[in-house]
Amino acid sequence: MLHTFAPMLRWEPSVLSAHYPVDREVHLGGRGLLLVPSYFCRRTPVALLDDRLLPVLVYPAHPTLPHAAPADSRLAPLLGHTRAAVLQTLQEPHTTTELAEHAGVSLSSASEHAAVLRRAGLVASVRERQQVRHILTQLGAELLGA
């Protein structure tokens, strides 16, 4: 899951690194860390620390999508920017995990967007062992090419 926050957050076994305006180290000492998405948090995460409470890391709920649909895309107003980005990402087949990485969304969000696009007949999904691969249907390809 932490890979979906890159490059803002990076997980290297036993260390979570975040872009933060000041150098700071927080040692959890087995307490755990609560990750909280916030629409009001911009650009960098914010750490809320009180030794009496569980440490909290508040991060932007809507990171900039690296492969988001261009602002001039005609599909974005119809489908929404994120769903248009997911559809455009599927110009090449991708697993749900790959789709999440390429579209810049969480795994659960990628799965939900693929399901909506599948119900609309724009995407087909095929199970391959432990993964699901999503591909554009003819209708989806025509919509992107229109």
PDB file of C-alpha atoms in Angstrom:
ATOM      1  CA  MET A   1       0.000   0.000   0.000  1.00  0.00           C
ATOM      2  CA  LEU A   2       2.786   2.464   0.821  1.00  0.00           C
ATOM      3  CA  HIS A   3       4.044   2.278  -2.769  1.00  0.00           C
ATOM      4  CA  THR A   4       0.933   4.217  -3.857  1.00  0.00           C
ATOM      5  CA  PHE A   5       2.214   7.271  -1.926  1.00  0.00           C
ATOM      6  CA  ALA A   6       5.536   7.523  -3.794  1.00  0.00           C
ATOM      7  CA  PRO A   7       7.381   9.820  -4.150  1.00  0.00           C
ATOM      8  CA  MET A   8       5.832  11.731  -1.220  1.00  0.00           C
ATOM      9  CA  LEU A   9       6.337   8.755   1.127  1.00  0.00           C
ATOM     10  CA  ARG A  10       8.919   6.019   0.733  1.00  0.00           C
ATOM     11  CA  TRP A  11       9.047   2.723   2.617  1.00  0.00           C
ATOM     12  CA  GLU A  12      12.398   1.042   3.088  1.00  0.00           C
ATOM     13  CA  PRO A  13      12.069  -1.835   5.577  1.00  0.00           C
ATOM     14  CA  SER A  14      11.687  -0.423   9.083  1.00  0.00           C
ATOM     15  CA  VAL A  15      11.938   3.222   7.901  1.00  0.00           C
ATOM     16  CA  LEU A  16       9.163   5.399   6.472  1.00  0.00           C
ATOM     17  CA  SER A  17      10.603   8.540   4.853  1.00  0.00           C
ATOM     18  CA  ALA A  18       8.491  11.552   3.992  1.00  0.00           C
ATOM     19  CA  HIS A  19       9.153  14.854   2.229  1.00  0.00           C
ATOM     20  CA  TYR A  20       8.983  17.222   5.177  1.00  0.00           C
ATOM     21  CA  PRO A  21       9.921  20.904   5.474  1.00  0.00           C
ATOM     22  CA  VAL A  22      12.335  20.267   8.376  1.00  0.00           C
ATOM     23  CA  ASP A  23      14.689  17.399   9.209  1.00  0.00           C
ATOM     24  CA  ARG A  24      13.004  15.284  11.839  1.00  0.00           C
ATOM     25  CA  GLU A  25      13.240  11.726  13.068  1.00  0.00           C
ATOM     26  CA  VAL A  26      10.429  10.023  14.908  1.00  0.00           C
ATOM     27  CA  HIS A  27      11.092   6.733  16.649  1.00  0.00           C
ATOM     28  CA  LEU A  28       7.859   4.867  17.192  1.00  0.00           C
ATOM     29  CA  GLY A  29       9.170   2.420  19.766  1.00  0.00           C
ATOM     30  CA  GLY A  30       6.513  -0.130  18.829  1.00  0.00           C
ATOM     31  CA  ARG A  31       3.615   2.360  19.118  1.00  0.00           C
ATOM     32  CA  GLY A  32       2.527   2.166  15.481  1.00  0.00           C
ATOM     33  CA  LEU A  33       1.643   5.048  13.173  1.00  0.00           C
ATOM     34  CA  LEU A  34      -1.771   6.282  12.102  1.00  0.00           C
ATOM     35  CA  LEU A  35      -1.881   7.463   8.452  1.00  0.00           C
ATOM     36  CA  VAL A  36      -4.657  10.012   7.836  1.00  0.00           C
ATOM     37  CA  PRO A  37      -5.563  11.338   4.376  1.00  0.00           C
ATOM     38  CA  SER A  38      -6.636  14.987   4.379  1.00  0.00           C
ATOM     39  CA  TYR A  39      -8.040  17.137   1.630  1.00  0.00           C
ATOM     40  CA  PHE A  40      -6.691  20.187   3.456  1.00  0.00           C
ATOM     41  CA  CYS A  41      -3.106  18.934   3.647  1.00  0.00           C
ATOM     42  CA  ARG A  42      -1.142  20.312   0.695  1.00  0.00           C
ATOM     43  CA  ARG A  43       2.184  19.252  -0.873  1.00  0.00           C
ATOM     44  CA  THR A  44       3.852  17.623   2.164  1.00  0.00           C
ATOM     45  CA  PRO A  45       2.687  15.356   4.983  1.00  0.00           C
ATOM     46  CA  VAL A  46       2.350  16.738   8.502  1.00  0.00           C
ATOM     47  CA  ALA A  47       3.325  14.791  11.624  1.00  0.00           C
ATOM     48  CA  LEU A  48       1.194  15.208  14.733  1.00  0.00           C
ATOM     49  CA  LEU A  49       3.179  14.108  17.745  1.00  0.00           C
ATOM     50  CA  ASP A  50       2.099  13.903  21.345  1.00  0.00           C
ATOM     51  CA  ASP A  51       3.998  11.380  23.478  1.00  0.00           C
ATOM     52  CA  ARG A  52       0.722  10.443  25.189  1.00  0.00           C
ATOM     53  CA  LEU A  53      -1.011   9.571  21.901  1.00  0.00           C
ATOM     54  CA  LEU A  54      -0.453   7.363  18.869  1.00  0.00           C
ATOM     55  CA  PRO A  55       1.761   9.217  16.325  1.00  0.00           C
ATOM     56  CA  VAL A  56      -0.211  10.525  13.332  1.00  0.00           C
ATOM     57  CA  LEU A  57       0.989  11.325   9.815  1.00  0.00           C
ATOM     58  CA  VAL A  58      -1.490  13.444   7.848  1.00  0.00           C
ATOM     59  CA  TYR A  59      -0.908  13.351   4.077  1.00  0.00           C
ATOM     60  CA  PRO A  60      -2.602  14.946   1.042  1.00  0.00           C
ATOM     61  CA  ALA A  61      -5.696  12.934   0.103  1.00  0.00           C
ATOM     62  CA  HIS A  62      -5.464  13.876  -3.561  1.00  0.00           C
ATOM     63  CA  PRO A  63      -1.855  13.694  -4.713  1.00  0.00           C
ATOM     64  CA  THR A  64      -1.073  14.968  -8.173  1.00  0.00           C
ATOM     65  CA  LEU A  65      -1.706  12.142 -10.593  1.00  0.00           C
ATOM     66  CA  PRO A  66       1.442  11.461 -12.609  1.00  0.00           C
ATOM     67  CA  HIS A  67      -0.508  10.161 -15.588  1.00  0.00           C
ATOM     68  CA  ALA A  68      -3.737  12.097 -15.122  1.00  0.00           C
ATOM     69  CA  ALA A  69      -5.872  12.968 -18.110  1.00  0.00           C
ATOM     70  CA  PRO A  70      -4.756  16.225 -19.730  1.00  0.00           C
ATOM     71  CA  ALA A  71      -6.815  19.256 -18.731  1.00  0.00           C
ATOM     72  CA  ASP A  72      -8.030  19.631 -22.332  1.00  0.00           C
ATOM     73  CA  SER A  73      -9.233  16.002 -22.465  1.00  0.00           C
ATOM     74  CA  ARG A  74     -12.848  15.778 -23.540  1.00  0.00           C
ATOM     75  CA  LEU A  75     -13.312  12.664 -21.396  1.00  0.00           C
ATOM     76  CA  ALA A  76     -12.341  14.259 -18.084  1.00  0.00           C
ATOM     77  CA  PRO A  77     -15.547  16.331 -17.719  1.00  0.00           C
ATOM     78  CA  LEU A  78     -17.625  13.260 -18.572  1.00  0.00           C
ATOM     79  CA  LEU A  79     -15.823  10.585 -16.560  1.00  0.00           C
ATOM     80  CA  GLY A  80     -13.889  12.665 -14.043  1.00  0.00           C
ATOM     81  CA  HIS A  81     -10.135  13.265 -14.201  1.00  0.00           C
ATOM     82  CA  THR A  82      -9.175  10.110 -12.315  1.00  0.00           C
ATOM     83  CA  ARG A  83     -11.434   7.737 -14.252  1.00  0.00           C
ATOM     84  CA  ALA A  84     -10.331   9.315 -17.547  1.00  0.00           C
ATOM     85  CA  ALA A  85      -6.709   8.768 -16.462  1.00  0.00           C
ATOM     86  CA  VAL A  86      -7.488   5.117 -15.645  1.00  0.00           C
ATOM     87  CA  LEU A  87      -9.145   4.626 -19.034  1.00  0.00           C
ATOM     88  CA  GLN A  88      -6.227   6.265 -20.848  1.00  0.00           C
ATOM     89  CA  THR A  89      -3.770   4.128 -18.874  1.00  0.00           C
ATOM     90  CA  LEU A  90      -5.544   1.030 -20.193  1.00  0.00           C
ATOM     91  CA  GLN A  91      -4.513   1.741 -23.762  1.00  0.00           C
ATOM     92  CA  GLU A  92      -2.071  -1.020 -22.809  1.00  0.00           C
ATOM     93  CA  PRO A  93      -3.312  -3.974 -20.704  1.00  0.00           C
ATOM     94  CA  HIS A  94      -2.441  -3.722 -16.998  1.00  0.00           C
ATOM     95  CA  THR A  95      -3.038  -5.680 -13.826  1.00  0.00           C
ATOM     96  CA  THR A  96      -4.905  -3.857 -11.065  1.00  0.00           C
ATOM     97  CA  THR A  97      -1.598  -3.218  -9.273  1.00  0.00           C
ATOM     98  CA  GLU A  98       0.033  -1.840 -12.426  1.00  0.00           C
ATOM     99  CA  LEU A  99      -3.061   0.242 -13.143  1.00  0.00           C
ATOM    100  CA  ALA A 100      -2.879   1.804  -9.670  1.00  0.00           C
ATOM    101  CA  GLU A 101       0.805   2.646 -10.122  1.00  0.00           C
ATOM    102  CA  HIS A 102       0.423   4.103 -13.632  1.00  0.00           C
ATOM    103  CA  ALA A 103      -2.742   6.081 -12.883  1.00  0.00           C
ATOM    104  CA  GLY A 104      -1.433   7.316  -9.535  1.00  0.00           C
ATOM    105  CA  VAL A 105      -4.288   5.936  -7.423  1.00  0.00           C
ATOM    106  CA  SER A 106      -4.580   3.443  -4.577  1.00  0.00           C
ATOM    107  CA  LEU A 107      -5.096  -0.250  -5.319  1.00  0.00           C
ATOM    108  CA  SER A 108      -8.697  -0.184  -4.088  1.00  0.00           C
ATOM    109  CA  SER A 109      -9.440   2.930  -6.163  1.00  0.00           C
ATOM    110  CA  ALA A 110      -7.955   1.334  -9.299  1.00  0.00           C
ATOM    111  CA  SER A 111     -10.113  -1.742  -8.733  1.00  0.00           C
ATOM    112  CA  GLU A 112     -13.257   0.357  -8.270  1.00  0.00           C
ATOM    113  CA  HIS A 113     -12.570   2.502 -11.355  1.00  0.00           C
ATOM    114  CA  ALA A 114     -11.928  -0.637 -13.430  1.00  0.00           C
ATOM    115  CA  ALA A 115     -15.216  -2.128 -12.183  1.00  0.00           C
ATOM    116  CA  VAL A 116     -17.174   0.997 -13.176  1.00  0.00           C
ATOM    117  CA  LEU A 117     -15.515   1.072 -16.606  1.00  0.00           C
ATOM    118  CA  ARG A 118     -16.198  -2.667 -16.999  1.00  0.00           C
ATOM    119  CA  ARG A 119     -19.914  -2.198 -16.189  1.00  0.00           C
ATOM    120  CA  ALA A 120     -20.008   0.573 -18.825  1.00  0.00           C
ATOM    121  CA  GLY A 121     -18.551  -1.847 -21.405  1.00  0.00           C
ATOM    122  CA  LEU A 122     -15.328   0.151 -21.834  1.00  0.00           C
ATOM    123  CA  VAL A 123     -12.993  -2.363 -20.172  1.00  0.00           C
ATOM    124  CA  ALA A 124     -12.776  -6.148 -19.962  1.00  0.00           C
ATOM    125  CA  SER A 125     -11.079  -7.906 -17.047  1.00  0.00           C
ATOM    126  CA  VAL A 126      -9.509 -11.342 -17.086  1.00  0.00           C
ATOM    127  CA  ARG A 127      -8.288 -13.269 -14.052  1.00  0.00           C
ATOM    128  CA  GLU A 128      -4.720 -14.578 -14.411  1.00  0.00           C
ATOM    129  CA  ARG A 129      -3.881 -16.724 -11.373  1.00  0.00           C
ATOM    130  CA  GLN A 130      -3.726 -14.274  -8.442  1.00  0.00           C
ATOM    131  CA  GLN A 131      -4.079 -11.132 -10.578  1.00  0.00           C
ATOM    132  CA  VAL A 132      -6.716  -9.457 -12.711  1.00  0.00           C
ATOM    133  CA  ARG A 133      -5.622  -7.963 -16.037  1.00  0.00           C
ATOM    134  CA  HIS A 134      -7.711  -5.132 -17.510  1.00  0.00           C
ATOM    135  CA  ILE A 135      -7.896  -4.352 -21.227  1.00  0.00           C
ATOM    136  CA  LEU A 136      -9.848  -1.861 -23.312  1.00  0.00           C
ATOM    137  CA  THR A 137     -12.850  -3.175 -25.199  1.00  0.00           C
ATOM    138  CA  GLN A 138     -13.508  -2.041 -28.750  1.00  0.00           C
ATOM    139  CA  LEU A 139     -15.953   0.525 -27.368  1.00  0.00           C
ATOM    140  CA  GLY A 140     -13.333   1.831 -24.899  1.00  0.00           C
ATOM    141  CA  ALA A 141     -10.744   2.137 -27.680  1.00  0.00           C
ATOM    142  CA  GLU A 142     -13.223   3.965 -29.914  1.00  0.00           C
ATOM    143  CA  LEU A 143     -14.118   6.357 -27.080  1.00  0.00           C
ATOM    144  CA  LEU A 144     -10.455   7.214 -26.552  1.00  0.00           C
ATOM    145  CA  GLY A 145      -9.896   7.669 -30.272  1.00  0.00           C
ATOM    146  CA  ALA A 146     -12.984   9.856 -30.812  1.00  0.00           C
TER     147      ALA A 146
END
